[in-house]
Amino acid sequence: DAKTTQPPSMDCAEGRAANLPCNHSTISGNEYVYWYRQIHSQGPQYIIHGLKNNETNEMASLIITEDRKSSTLILPHATLRDTAVYYCIVRVPGQAGTALIFGKGTTLSVSS
Amino acid sequence: KAGVTQTPRYLIKTRGQQVTLSCSPISGHRSVSWYQQTPGQGLQFLFEYFSETQRNKGNFPGRFSGRQFSNSRSEMNVSTLELGDSALYLCASSLWAGSEKLFFGSGTQLSVL
């Protein structure tokens, strides 16, 4: 079973920041938080991952709370092309035999 | 660099038949994972291969099998197809088993009639 909890859906206006929350209260010390997204009819796409510090790349920012029990993915300026299902996943990287366990994810709808 | 290639893109089979799906990973990637996606169950892990060895397996019946070749290309096979096997089958490649980033193909849409 997925070890994360996400809201089933969210709406965002184009150009505004989209803040997608994720709860992972049972995360262990060596587990990282990963975010992937799936645009309709395509395979999932890696977005970002982190352990405890905030992370930023060209796609998004990841804010992890100090107790690591929750995190927020931020898309700073959402566009229509960001409409997708966003998955928050916890796993231990570099450990063979650990698979990505996808939950239901959050369906983000960006509208103009 | 070419992405993950899955063939065929669409497939229609009847109950009882068997099917083989193919996945060519990104050049240089040595690990391949397979996932099944259905509207009811979402994305579920099938198995992972690295260096021609199965490293991890999900909770699927023995009708689902796979293999990886020396060039890292992978195939998965489903025997004695059931209606419930209708799904999008996704392949993901990564540099090594357990790698942080997985790169997914567009999948093979299997319909069992």
CSV table of C-alpha atoms in Angstrom, one decimal:
chain,number,residue,atom,x,y,z
A,1,ASP,CA,0.0,0.0,0.0
A,2,ALA,CA,1.1,3.6,-0.6
A,3,LYS,CA,2.6,5.3,2.4
A,4,THR,CA,1.4,8.7,1.4
A,5,THR,CA,-1.9,10.6,1.5
A,6,GLN,CA,-2.9,13.2,-1.1
A,7,PRO,CA,-6.1,15.1,-1.9
A,8,PRO,CA,-7.9,13.5,-4.8
A,9,SER,CA,-8.2,16.8,-6.8
A,10,MET,CA,-7.2,20.4,-6.9
A,11,ASP,CA,-7.8,23.4,-9.2
A,12,CYS,CA,-5.5,26.2,-10.1
A,13,ALA,CA,-5.7,29.2,-12.3
A,14,GLU,CA,-3.2,29.5,-15.1
A,15,GLY,CA,-0.2,31.7,-14.0
A,16,ARG,CA,-0.8,31.1,-10.4
A,17,ALA,CA,1.3,28.9,-8.1
A,18,ALA,CA,0.0,25.4,-7.6
A,19,ASN,CA,0.7,24.0,-4.1
A,20,LEU,CA,0.2,20.2,-3.9
A,21,PRO,CA,0.3,18.7,-0.4
A,22,CYS,CA,1.3,15.2,0.6
A,23,ASN,CA,1.2,13.5,4.0
A,24,HIS,CA,3.7,10.9,4.8
A,25,SER,CA,3.6,10.6,8.6
A,26,THR,CA,5.2,7.1,8.8
A,27,ILE,CA,8.2,8.0,6.7
A,28,SER,CA,11.4,6.5,8.0
A,29,GLY,CA,14.8,8.2,8.3
A,30,ASN,CA,16.3,6.9,5.1
A,31,GLU,CA,13.3,7.3,2.9
A,32,TYR,CA,13.2,10.1,0.3
A,33,VAL,CA,10.1,11.9,-1.0
A,34,TYR,CA,9.6,11.7,-4.7
A,35,TRP,CA,7.1,13.4,-7.0
A,36,TYR,CA,6.1,12.1,-10.4
A,37,ARG,CA,3.3,13.3,-12.6
A,38,GLN,CA,1.3,11.6,-15.4
A,39,ILE,CA,-0.3,13.6,-18.2
A,40,HIS,CA,-3.1,11.8,-19.9
A,41,SER,CA,-2.1,9.0,-22.2
A,42,GLN,CA,1.5,9.2,-21.2
A,43,GLY,CA,3.8,7.4,-18.8
A,44,PRO,CA,4.7,9.1,-15.4
A,45,GLN,CA,7.4,11.7,-15.5
A,46,TYR,CA,9.9,12.4,-12.7
A,47,ILE,CA,9.6,15.9,-11.2
A,48,ILE,CA,11.8,16.1,-8.1
A,49,HIS,CA,12.9,14.4,-5.0
A,50,GLY,CA,14.3,15.3,-1.6
A,51,LEU,CA,15.3,14.0,1.9
A,52,LYS,CA,14.8,16.8,4.3
A,53,ASN,CA,16.1,20.1,2.8
A,54,ASN,CA,14.0,22.1,0.4
A,55,GLU,CA,14.8,21.3,-3.2
A,56,THR,CA,14.2,23.3,-6.4
A,57,ASN,CA,14.8,22.4,-10.1
A,58,GLU,CA,13.6,23.8,-13.4
A,59,MET,CA,10.2,22.1,-13.0
A,60,ALA,CA,9.2,22.7,-9.4
A,61,SER,CA,10.1,23.2,-5.7
A,62,LEU,CA,9.7,20.7,-2.9
A,63,ILE,CA,9.2,21.9,0.6
A,64,ILE,CA,9.5,19.2,3.3
A,65,THR,CA,8.5,20.0,6.9
A,66,GLU,CA,11.1,19.8,9.6
A,67,ASP,CA,9.5,16.6,11.1
A,68,ARG,CA,9.4,15.2,7.5
A,69,LYS,CA,5.8,14.1,8.0
A,70,SER,CA,4.5,16.1,5.1
A,71,SER,CA,5.7,18.0,2.1
A,72,THR,CA,4.4,20.3,-0.6
A,73,LEU,CA,5.2,20.4,-4.3
A,74,ILE,CA,5.1,23.9,-5.7
A,75,LEU,CA,4.6,24.7,-9.4
A,76,PRO,CA,5.4,28.4,-9.3
A,77,HIS,CA,3.5,29.5,-12.5
A,78,ALA,CA,1.1,26.8,-13.5
A,79,THR,CA,0.2,26.4,-17.2
A,80,LEU,CA,-2.5,24.4,-18.9
A,81,ARG,CA,0.2,21.8,-19.7
A,82,ASP,CA,0.6,21.1,-16.0
A,83,THR,CA,-2.8,19.5,-15.9
A,84,ALA,CA,-2.0,16.0,-14.8
A,85,VAL,CA,-2.2,13.5,-12.0
A,86,TYR,CA,0.6,14.2,-9.4
A,87,TYR,CA,2.0,11.3,-7.3
A,88,CYS,CA,3.9,11.7,-4.1
A,89,ILE,CA,6.0,8.6,-3.3
A,90,VAL,CA,8.4,7.6,-0.5
A,91,ARG,CA,11.2,5.2,-1.0
A,92,VAL,CA,14.8,4.4,-0.2
A,93,PRO,CA,16.9,5.3,-3.2
A,94,GLY,CA,19.7,3.1,-4.4
A,95,GLN,CA,18.3,0.1,-2.8
A,96,ALA,CA,17.6,-2.7,-5.3
A,97,GLY,CA,14.4,-4.4,-4.8
A,98,THR,CA,12.4,-1.3,-3.7
A,99,ALA,CA,9.8,-0.4,-6.2
A,100,LEU,CA,7.9,2.8,-6.7
A,101,ILE,CA,4.5,2.4,-4.9
A,102,PHE,CA,2.0,4.7,-6.5
A,103,GLY,CA,-1.1,5.8,-4.6
A,104,LYS,CA,-4.1,7.5,-6.2
A,105,GLY,CA,-2.4,10.8,-6.6
A,106,THR,CA,-3.8,14.3,-7.0
A,107,THR,CA,-5.5,15.4,-10.2
A,108,LEU,CA,-4.5,18.9,-10.8
A,109,SER,CA,-6.7,20.9,-13.2
A,110,VAL,CA,-5.2,24.2,-14.5
A,111,SER,CA,-7.7,26.5,-16.2
A,112,SER,CA,-7.4,29.8,-18.0
B,1,LYS,CA,18.9,10.6,-26.6
B,2,ALA,CA,15.9,8.4,-27.5
B,3,GLY,CA,13.4,7.7,-24.7
B,4,VAL,CA,11.9,4.4,-23.6
B,5,THR,CA,10.3,2.6,-26.5
B,6,GLN,CA,7.4,0.2,-26.0
B,7,THR,CA,5.9,-1.9,-28.6
B,8,PRO,CA,3.2,-2.4,-29.7
B,9,ARG,CA,1.3,0.7,-28.7
B,10,TYR,CA,-2.1,-1.1,-28.8
B,11,LEU,CA,-3.0,-4.7,-28.7
B,12,ILE,CA,-6.3,-6.6,-28.8
B,13,LYS,CA,-6.4,-10.3,-27.6
B,14,THR,CA,-9.1,-12.7,-26.6
B,15,ARG,CA,-9.4,-14.6,-23.4
B,16,GLY,CA,-7.0,-17.6,-23.1
B,17,GLN,CA,-4.5,-16.2,-25.4
B,18,GLN,CA,-1.0,-15.1,-24.4
B,19,VAL,CA,0.8,-11.9,-25.2
B,20,THR,CA,4.3,-10.6,-25.2
B,21,LEU,CA,5.1,-6.9,-24.8
B,22,SER,CA,8.5,-5.3,-25.5
B,23,CYS,CA,10.5,-2.5,-24.0
B,24,SER,CA,13.7,-0.9,-25.1
B,25,PRO,CA,15.2,1.2,-22.4
B,26,ILE,CA,17.2,4.4,-22.8
B,27,SER,CA,20.7,3.7,-24.0
B,28,GLY,CA,23.0,3.1,-21.1
B,29,HIS,CA,20.2,2.2,-18.7
B,30,ARG,CA,20.5,-1.3,-17.2
B,31,SER,CA,17.4,-1.6,-15.1
B,32,VAL,CA,13.8,-2.1,-16.5
B,33,SER,CA,10.6,-2.1,-14.4
B,34,TRP,CA,7.1,-3.0,-15.5
B,35,TYR,CA,3.9,-1.5,-14.2
B,36,GLN,CA,0.2,-2.2,-14.8
B,37,GLN,CA,-2.3,0.6,-14.8
B,38,THR,CA,-6.0,0.2,-14.6
B,39,PRO,CA,-8.8,2.7,-13.7
B,40,GLY,CA,-9.7,0.7,-10.6
B,41,GLN,CA,-6.3,-0.2,-9.2
B,42,GLY,CA,-4.1,2.6,-10.5
B,43,LEU,CA,-0.4,2.0,-11.1
B,44,GLN,CA,0.8,-1.4,-9.7
B,45,PHE,CA,4.3,-2.7,-9.8
B,46,LEU,CA,4.9,-5.9,-11.7
B,47,PHE,CA,8.6,-6.6,-11.6
B,48,GLU,CA,12.1,-5.1,-12.0
B,49,TYR,CA,15.1,-6.5,-13.9
B,50,PHE,CA,18.7,-5.5,-13.7
B,51,SER,CA,21.6,-7.2,-15.5
B,52,GLU,CA,19.2,-9.9,-16.8
B,53,THR,CA,18.1,-10.8,-13.2
B,54,GLN,CA,14.8,-10.2,-11.6
B,55,ARG,CA,15.5,-8.1,-8.6
B,56,ASN,CA,11.9,-7.5,-7.3
B,57,LYS,CA,8.5,-8.8,-8.0
B,58,GLY,CA,5.0,-7.4,-7.2
B,59,ASN,CA,2.0,-9.2,-6.1
B,60,PHE,CA,0.8,-10.7,-9.4
B,61,PRO,CA,0.0,-14.3,-10.4
B,62,GLY,CA,2.5,-16.5,-12.1
B,63,ARG,CA,0.8,-15.9,-15.5
B,64,PHE,CA,2.8,-12.6,-15.5
B,65,SER,CA,6.4,-13.1,-16.3
B,66,GLY,CA,9.3,-11.2,-17.8
B,67,ARG,CA,12.9,-11.3,-18.8
B,68,GLN,CA,15.7,-9.0,-19.7
B,69,PHE,CA,18.3,-9.5,-22.4
B,70,SER,CA,22.0,-8.8,-22.4
B,71,ASN,CA,21.3,-5.5,-24.3
B,72,SER,CA,19.0,-4.5,-21.4
B,73,ARG,CA,15.9,-4.8,-23.6
B,74,SER,CA,13.0,-6.4,-21.7
B,75,GLU,CA,9.9,-8.4,-22.5
B,76,MET,CA,6.9,-9.3,-20.4
B,77,ASN,CA,4.6,-12.1,-21.1
B,78,VAL,CA,1.1,-12.7,-19.9
B,79,SER,CA,-0.3,-16.2,-20.5
B,80,THR,CA,-3.9,-17.4,-20.4
B,81,LEU,CA,-5.3,-13.9,-20.7
B,82,GLU,CA,-8.3,-12.9,-18.6
B,83,LEU,CA,-10.6,-9.9,-19.1
B,84,GLY,CA,-9.1,-8.3,-16.0
B,85,ASP,CA,-5.7,-8.2,-17.7
B,86,SER,CA,-7.0,-5.3,-19.9
B,87,ALA,CA,-4.8,-2.4,-18.9
B,88,LEU,CA,-2.0,0.0,-19.8
B,89,TYR,CA,1.3,-1.7,-19.3
B,90,LEU,CA,4.1,0.7,-18.6
B,91,CYS,CA,7.8,0.1,-18.8
B,92,ALA,CA,10.4,2.3,-17.0
B,93,SER,CA,14.1,2.3,-17.4
B,94,SER,CA,16.8,3.6,-15.0
B,95,LEU,CA,20.5,3.5,-14.8
B,96,TRP,CA,20.6,0.8,-12.1
B,97,ALA,CA,18.2,-1.0,-9.8
B,98,GLY,CA,16.8,1.3,-7.2
B,99,SER,CA,17.9,4.4,-9.1
B,100,GLU,CA,16.2,7.7,-8.1
B,101,LYS,CA,14.8,8.6,-11.5
B,102,LEU,CA,12.7,6.3,-13.6
B,103,PHE,CA,11.9,7.1,-17.1
B,104,PHE,CA,8.7,5.7,-18.4
B,105,GLY,CA,7.6,4.8,-21.9
B,106,SER,CA,4.1,5.6,-23.2
B,107,GLY,CA,2.9,2.1,-22.6
B,108,THR,CA,1.1,-0.7,-24.4
B,109,GLN,CA,-2.7,-0.6,-24.1
B,110,LEU,CA,-3.9,-4.2,-23.9
B,111,SER,CA,-7.5,-5.0,-24.5
B,112,VAL,CA,-8.7,-8.5,-23.7
B,113,LEU,CA,-12.0,-9.5,-25.3
